[in-house]
XYZ file of N, CA and C in Angstrom:
477
model
N 35.410 33.519 10.318
C 35.102 32.467 9.378
C 34.610 31.214 10.071
N 35.089 30.948 11.245
C 34.696 29.727 11.947
C 33.199 29.733 12.209
N 32.641 30.886 12.614
C 31.205 30.964 12.873
C 30.386 30.695 11.613
N 30.831 31.196 10.487
C 30.133 30.966 9.225
C 30.129 29.481 8.898
N 31.289 28.824 9.021
C 31.369 27.392 8.755
C 30.533 26.591 9.740
N 30.565 27.001 11.021
C 29.762 26.316 12.035
C 28.283 26.474 11.697
N 27.912 27.647 11.256
C 26.521 27.895 10.888
C 26.112 27.042 9.690
N 27.019 26.943 8.694
C 26.754 26.104 7.521
C 26.635 24.640 7.915
N 27.526 24.191 8.802
C 27.490 22.805 9.265
C 26.197 22.520 10.015
N 25.799 23.450 10.857
C 24.556 23.284 11.614
C 23.357 23.235 10.669
N 23.370 24.112 9.670
C 22.273 24.121 8.702
C 22.240 22.811 7.928
N 23.403 22.332 7.485
C 23.472 21.065 6.753
C 22.967 19.915 7.616
N 23.333 19.912 8.887
C 22.858 18.872 9.809
C 21.342 18.943 9.987
N 20.811 20.147 10.103
C 19.361 20.308 10.256
C 18.615 19.878 8.996
N 19.151 20.224 7.835
C 18.529 19.800 6.574
C 18.518 18.273 6.506
N 19.644 17.653 6.864
C 19.735 16.184 6.871
C 18.732 15.594 7.867
N 18.666 16.169 9.049
C 17.734 15.679 10.082
C 16.293 15.791 9.610
N 15.954 16.924 9.002
C 14.584 17.102 8.496
C 14.269 16.098 7.396
N 15.224 15.845 6.518
C 15.018 14.845 5.473
C 14.729 13.479 6.073
N 15.510 13.119 7.081
C 15.297 11.841 7.763
C 13.944 11.812 8.466
N 13.588 12.907 9.113
C 12.289 12.969 9.797
C 11.119 12.852 8.823
N 11.250 13.448 7.654
C 10.188 13.348 6.641
C 10.041 11.901 6.198
N 11.149 11.219 5.983
C 11.092 9.800 5.600
C 10.418 8.990 6.711
N 10.797 9.231 7.954
C 10.188 8.503 9.080
C 8.697 8.802 9.185
N 8.306 10.050 8.911
C 6.893 10.447 8.931
C 6.138 9.680 7.847
N 6.713 9.610 6.654
C 6.076 8.857 5.563
C 5.920 7.389 5.943
N 6.963 6.822 6.532
C 6.901 5.420 6.941
C 5.842 5.202 8.015
N 5.774 6.105 8.997
C 4.784 5.986 10.069
C 3.367 6.101 9.507
N 3.185 7.004 8.562
C 1.877 7.169 7.920
C 1.495 5.902 7.166
N 2.440 5.357 6.429
C 2.160 4.132 5.679
C 1.817 2.989 6.624
N 2.585 2.824 7.709
C 2.296 1.754 8.681
C 0.913 1.937 9.285
N 0.572 3.167 9.617
C -0.741 3.442 10.225
C -1.845 3.085 9.236
N -1.707 3.558 7.995
C -2.722 3.281 6.981
C -2.838 1.787 6.694
N -1.708 1.081 6.697
C -1.753 -0.366 6.490
C -2.478 -1.060 7.640
N -2.267 -0.576 8.857
C -2.964 -1.152 10.014
C -4.465 -0.872 9.925
N -4.825 0.327 9.513
C -6.243 0.644 9.292
C -6.811 -0.314 8.242
N -6.062 -0.539 7.178
C -6.497 -1.465 6.145
C -6.697 -2.868 6.687
N -5.784 -3.315 7.533
C -5.909 -4.657 8.113
C -7.143 -4.754 9.005
N -7.367 -3.743 9.827
C -8.514 -3.760 10.737
C -9.827 -3.742 9.962
N -9.893 -2.906 8.923
C -11.147 -2.750 8.171
C -11.182 -3.607 6.900
N -10.168 -4.443 6.720
C -10.064 -5.335 5.562
C -10.180 -4.562 4.244
N -9.295 -3.571 4.116
C -9.250 -2.727 2.923
C -7.853 -2.775 2.326
N -7.785 -2.958 1.017
C -6.516 -2.922 0.321
C -6.098 -1.491 0.023
N -4.886 -1.318 -0.508
C -4.390 0.028 -0.796
C -5.290 0.833 -1.728
N -5.788 0.238 -2.795
C -6.648 0.986 -3.727
C -7.958 1.378 -3.059
N -8.480 0.498 -2.225
C -9.729 0.815 -1.515
C -9.504 1.966 -0.534
N -8.394 1.927 0.193
C -8.090 3.019 1.126
C -7.886 4.330 0.381
N -7.189 4.272 -0.744
C -6.958 5.475 -1.538
C -8.279 6.038 -2.048
N -9.157 5.180 -2.496
C -10.480 5.611 -2.966
C -11.243 6.308 -1.846
N -11.299 5.685 -0.670
C -12.038 6.280 0.446
C -11.421 7.606 0.879
N -10.106 7.681 0.870
C -9.443 8.939 1.197
C -9.825 10.021 0.197
N -9.824 9.662 -1.081
C -10.189 10.602 -2.140
C -11.626 11.099 -1.963
N -12.511 10.216 -1.527
C -13.921 10.587 -1.376
C -14.178 11.509 -0.190
N -13.214 11.649 0.707
C -13.430 12.562 1.834
C -13.509 14.013 1.372
N -13.064 14.288 0.142
C -13.174 15.658 -0.382
C -14.534 15.895 -1.045
N -15.383 14.873 -1.065
C -16.730 15.035 -1.624
C -17.035 13.974 -2.659
N -18.296 13.876 -3.066
C -18.693 12.871 -4.067
C -17.892 13.016 -5.355
N -17.575 11.863 -5.959
C -16.732 11.851 -7.155
C -17.317 10.910 -8.206
N -16.976 11.162 -9.446
C -17.350 10.248 -10.523
C -16.388 9.067 -10.529
N -16.801 7.981 -11.164
C -15.932 6.810 -11.276
C -14.662 7.159 -12.047
N -14.773 8.006 -13.053
C -13.575 8.361 -13.822
C -12.588 9.159 -12.964
N -13.075 10.011 -12.072
C -12.182 10.745 -11.170
C -11.524 9.776 -10.190
N -12.272 8.789 -9.726
C -11.712 7.777 -8.826
C -10.639 6.981 -9.566
N -10.889 6.659 -10.826
C -9.904 5.917 -11.626
C -8.593 6.705 -11.719
N -8.683 7.996 -11.968
C -7.468 8.821 -12.044
C -6.755 8.857 -10.696
N -7.525 9.025 -9.614
C -6.919 9.147 -8.284
C -6.272 7.846 -7.821
N -6.858 6.718 -8.209
C -6.334 5.419 -7.770
C -5.411 4.780 -8.795
N -5.353 5.373 -9.988
C -4.558 4.845 -11.098
C -5.017 3.446 -11.500
N -6.330 3.234 -11.468
C -6.922 1.965 -11.894
C -7.673 2.156 -13.204
N -7.897 1.073 -13.912
C -8.680 1.123 -15.143
C -10.148 1.329 -14.787
N -10.956 1.820 -15.737
C -12.393 1.977 -15.454
C -13.051 0.681 -14.990
N -12.702 -0.455 -15.602
C -13.293 -1.737 -15.195
C -12.900 -2.091 -13.764
N -11.633 -1.858 -13.418
C -11.167 -2.149 -12.061
C -11.847 -1.233 -11.052
N -12.097 0.019 -11.435
C -12.773 0.953 -10.528
C -14.219 0.525 -10.312
N -14.877 0.064 -11.353
C -16.250 -0.416 -11.197
C -16.287 -1.562 -10.196
N -15.355 -2.491 -10.312
C -15.268 -3.608 -9.374
C -14.965 -3.115 -7.960
N -14.045 -2.160 -7.846
C -13.691 -1.575 -6.549
C -14.913 -0.936 -5.895
N -15.642 -0.139 -6.658
C -16.837 0.529 -6.126
C -17.886 -0.507 -5.725
N -18.064 -1.531 -6.553
C -19.025 -2.603 -6.221
C -18.667 -3.238 -4.878
N -17.371 -3.561 -4.678
C -16.941 -4.187 -3.415
C -17.180 -3.260 -2.229
N -16.810 -1.998 -2.399
C -16.980 -1.043 -1.302
C -18.454 -0.782 -1.014
N -19.273 -0.755 -2.052
C -20.706 -0.533 -1.867
C -21.344 -1.728 -1.144
N -20.924 -2.936 -1.490
C -21.468 -4.141 -0.848
C -21.155 -4.158 0.649
N -20.069 -3.508 1.038
C -19.669 -3.461 2.448
C -20.084 -2.156 3.129
N -20.887 -1.354 2.449
C -21.441 -0.106 2.990
C -20.384 0.971 3.245
N -19.276 0.924 2.485
C -18.271 1.985 2.575
C -18.611 3.149 1.652
N -19.290 2.861 0.543
C -19.682 3.916 -0.400
C -21.108 3.666 -0.871
N -21.666 4.706 -1.469
C -22.966 4.565 -2.137
C -22.927 5.374 -3.418
N -23.689 4.905 -4.373
C -23.821 5.613 -5.652
C -25.068 6.484 -5.576
N -24.933 7.698 -6.093
C -26.047 8.642 -6.125
C -26.086 9.303 -7.497
N -27.289 9.601 -8.009
C -27.343 10.342 -9.278
C -26.726 11.732 -9.106
N -26.019 12.185 -10.120
C -25.452 13.529 -10.112
C -26.606 14.516 -10.220
N -26.767 15.425 -9.257
C -27.898 16.363 -9.300
C -27.843 17.319 -10.490
N -26.658 17.480 -11.090
C -26.503 18.398 -12.213
C -26.581 17.700 -13.566
N -26.431 16.379 -13.564
C -26.458 15.618 -14.814
C -26.932 14.206 -14.497
N -28.211 13.948 -14.736
C -28.828 12.667 -14.372
C -28.206 11.466 -15.088
N -27.409 11.711 -16.131
C -26.744 10.605 -16.826
C -25.538 10.105 -16.049
N -25.048 10.902 -15.120
C -23.852 10.552 -14.354
C -24.229 10.033 -12.969
N -23.318 9.253 -12.429
C -23.469 8.744 -11.068
C -22.271 9.228 -10.257
N -22.537 9.657 -9.055
C -21.473 10.063 -8.144
C -21.325 9.012 -7.049
N -20.121 8.826 -6.597
C -19.829 7.904 -5.508
C -19.482 8.751 -4.292
N -20.096 8.401 -3.163
C -19.844 9.164 -1.940
C -19.628 8.216 -0.768
N -18.988 8.710 0.295
C -18.775 7.863 1.473
C -20.112 7.456 2.101
N -20.155 6.244 2.647
C -21.343 5.755 3.346
C -20.989 5.499 4.815
N -21.891 4.861 5.521
C -21.781 4.717 6.976
C -20.486 4.051 7.443
N -20.039 3.008 6.755
C -18.820 2.322 7.194
C -17.592 3.226 7.073
N -17.582 4.104 6.092
C -16.468 5.049 5.962
C -16.502 6.059 7.099
N -17.686 6.522 7.439
C -17.830 7.458 8.565
C -17.325 6.793 9.848
N -17.676 5.524 10.055
C -17.222 4.801 11.244
C -15.701 4.641 11.234
N -15.139 4.323 10.076
C -13.690 4.182 9.937
C -13.000 5.498 10.303
N -13.489 6.601 9.768
C -12.889 7.911 10.043
C -12.969 8.229 11.533
N -14.138 7.980 12.136
C -14.291 8.268 13.569
C -13.321 7.444 14.410
N -13.156 6.179 14.054
C -12.305 5.306 14.863
C -10.819 5.543 14.612
N -10.432 5.680 13.364
C -9.010 5.674 13.033
C -8.400 7.051 12.809
N -9.147 7.961 12.219
C -8.528 9.222 11.805
C -8.952 10.436 12.626
N -10.134 10.408 13.199
C -10.568 11.547 14.012
C -9.671 11.733 15.239
N -9.329 10.657 15.977
C -8.422 10.858 17.122
C -7.073 11.433 16.703
N -6.569 10.994 15.548
C -5.307 11.523 15.033
C -5.449 13.011 14.721
N -6.557 13.388 14.111
C -6.784 14.791 13.771
C -6.882 15.656 15.028
N -7.537 15.141 16.043
C -7.685 15.894 17.290
C -6.325 16.104 17.957
N -5.536 15.030 18.064
C -4.210 15.172 18.680
C -3.287 16.037 17.839
N -3.375 15.882 16.518
C -2.551 16.698 15.630
C -2.892 18.169 15.758
N -4.194 18.477 15.828
C -4.620 19.877 15.978
C -4.129 20.449 17.302
N -4.157 19.648 18.351
C -3.674 20.121 19.650
C -2.173 20.418 19.587
N -1.429 19.548 18.933
C 0.015 19.763 18.791
C 0.295 21.011 17.964
N -0.379 21.130 16.831
C -0.163 22.308 15.981
C -0.649 23.587 16.658
N -1.672 23.469 17.490
C -2.208 24.634 18.195
C -1.215 25.279 19.143
N -0.159 24.573 19.492
C 0.881 25.118 20.371
C 1.822 26.066 19.625
N 1.739 26.072 18.306
C 2.655 26.845 17.475
C 2.095 28.225 17.162
N 2.988 29.155 16.883
C 2.571 30.511 16.511
C 2.044 30.508 15.076
N 1.351 31.564 14.715
C 0.857 31.703 13.349
C 2.022 31.680 12.358
N 3.111 32.349 12.709
C 4.281 32.376 11.827
C 4.849 30.966 11.629
N 4.951 30.198 12.712
C 5.457 28.828 12.608
C 4.521 27.966 11.755
N 3.231 28.148 11.940
C 2.258 27.373 11.161
C 2.313 27.742 9.685
N 2.487 29.010 9.396
C 2.636 29.424 7.989
C 3.875 28.798 7.361
N 4.980 28.832 8.089
C 6.219 28.242 7.592
C 6.053 26.736 7.383
N 5.457 26.065 8.346
C 5.247 24.627 8.230
C 4.351 24.303 7.036
N 3.291 25.070 6.851
C 2.402 24.874 5.695
C 3.159 25.035 4.395
N 3.983 26.057 4.334
C 4.775 26.328 3.131
C 5.742 25.172 2.837
N 6.424 24.704 3.859
C 7.382 23.612 3.672
C 6.662 22.342 3.242
N 5.550 22.012 3.874
C 4.809 20.804 3.510
C 4.308 20.899 2.076
N 3.804 22.058 1.673
C 3.366 22.243 0.281
C 4.525 22.043 -0.690
N 5.683 22.617 -0.373
C 6.846 22.498 -1.259
C 7.344 21.056 -1.330
N 7.403 20.370 -0.202
C 7.876 18.989 -0.176
C 6.885 18.079 -0.904
N 5.598 18.337 -0.738
C 4.583 17.557 -1.449
C 4.716 17.753 -2.950
N 4.966 18.968 -3.380
C 5.165 19.244 -4.809
C 6.388 18.507 -5.338
N 7.462 18.507 -4.561
C 8.663 17.771 -4.971
C 8.324 16.292 -5.128
N 7.620 15.733 -4.166
C 7.297 14.304 -4.221
C 6.397 14.003 -5.413
N 5.414 14.842 -5.674
C 4.542 14.636 -6.840
C 5.340 14.716 -8.142
N 6.236 15.679 -8.228
C 7.061 15.831 -9.427
C 7.975 14.619 -9.618
N 8.577 14.153 -8.535
C 9.465 12.990 -8.620
C 8.677 11.734 -9.006
N 7.448 11.609 -8.505
C 6.602 10.479 -8.880
C 6.313 10.510 -10.369
N 5.979 11.673 -10.893
C 5.729 11.810 -12.326
C 6.965 11.457 -13.141
N 8.138 11.869 -12.660
C 9.376 11.533 -13.365
C 9.611 10.028 -13.388
N 9.348 9.367 -12.266
C 9.494 7.913 -12.222
C 8.520 7.239 -13.201
N 7.281 7.749 -13.222
C 6.261 7.165 -14.089
C 6.615 7.324 -15.565
N 7.282 8.428 -15.893
C 7.625 8.677 -17.302
C 8.982 8.076 -17.684
N 9.596 7.358 -16.742
C 10.868 6.718 -17.038
C 12.066 7.624 -16.873
N 11.841 8.832 -16.340
C 12.942 9.795 -16.211
C 13.604 9.687 -14.939
C-alpha cells in the first residue's frame, strides 16, 4: 500500500507542478507579447489582430470577432495599422464587394525580429523529443487550451 500512496503523492505533486508551470508559461508569454507591443508601439487589440492575420487574410467582421471589438472600433484599428504599414486592405478575389485585411511589411519585420527567433529555438527544443512525447505534448496542450477557452466562455456568460 505504501507504494500506491507514494505513487499517488508523486502524481499529485507532478499535476500541481505542471499547473504551476502552465501559469508561469502564460505569464512569460504575456510579458513577452507586452514587450513586443512596447517596442513596436502596439496595444493588446492591435497585437491580437496581427496574430490573427498570420493565419491568412481576414474580413473586418472576422477580426472583430477575434479581437472582441465592435465593427466601428475594428475599422479604426485597421486604419491605424494600415497607416503604420502593419496591414493592407485588398479586394476579396471571390467577392469584389468584400475587402480582406492582410499583414503588410511592418508585420513581416515584427515577426522576423520578435517571433521567428522564438520559433527557431522552440523547434530545436521540441526536436529533441520523441514522436510519442510530441504527440502527448500536443494532446495535453490541445486539452488545456480547450479548458481555458471553455472557462473564458463561462466567465463571459457570468457562470
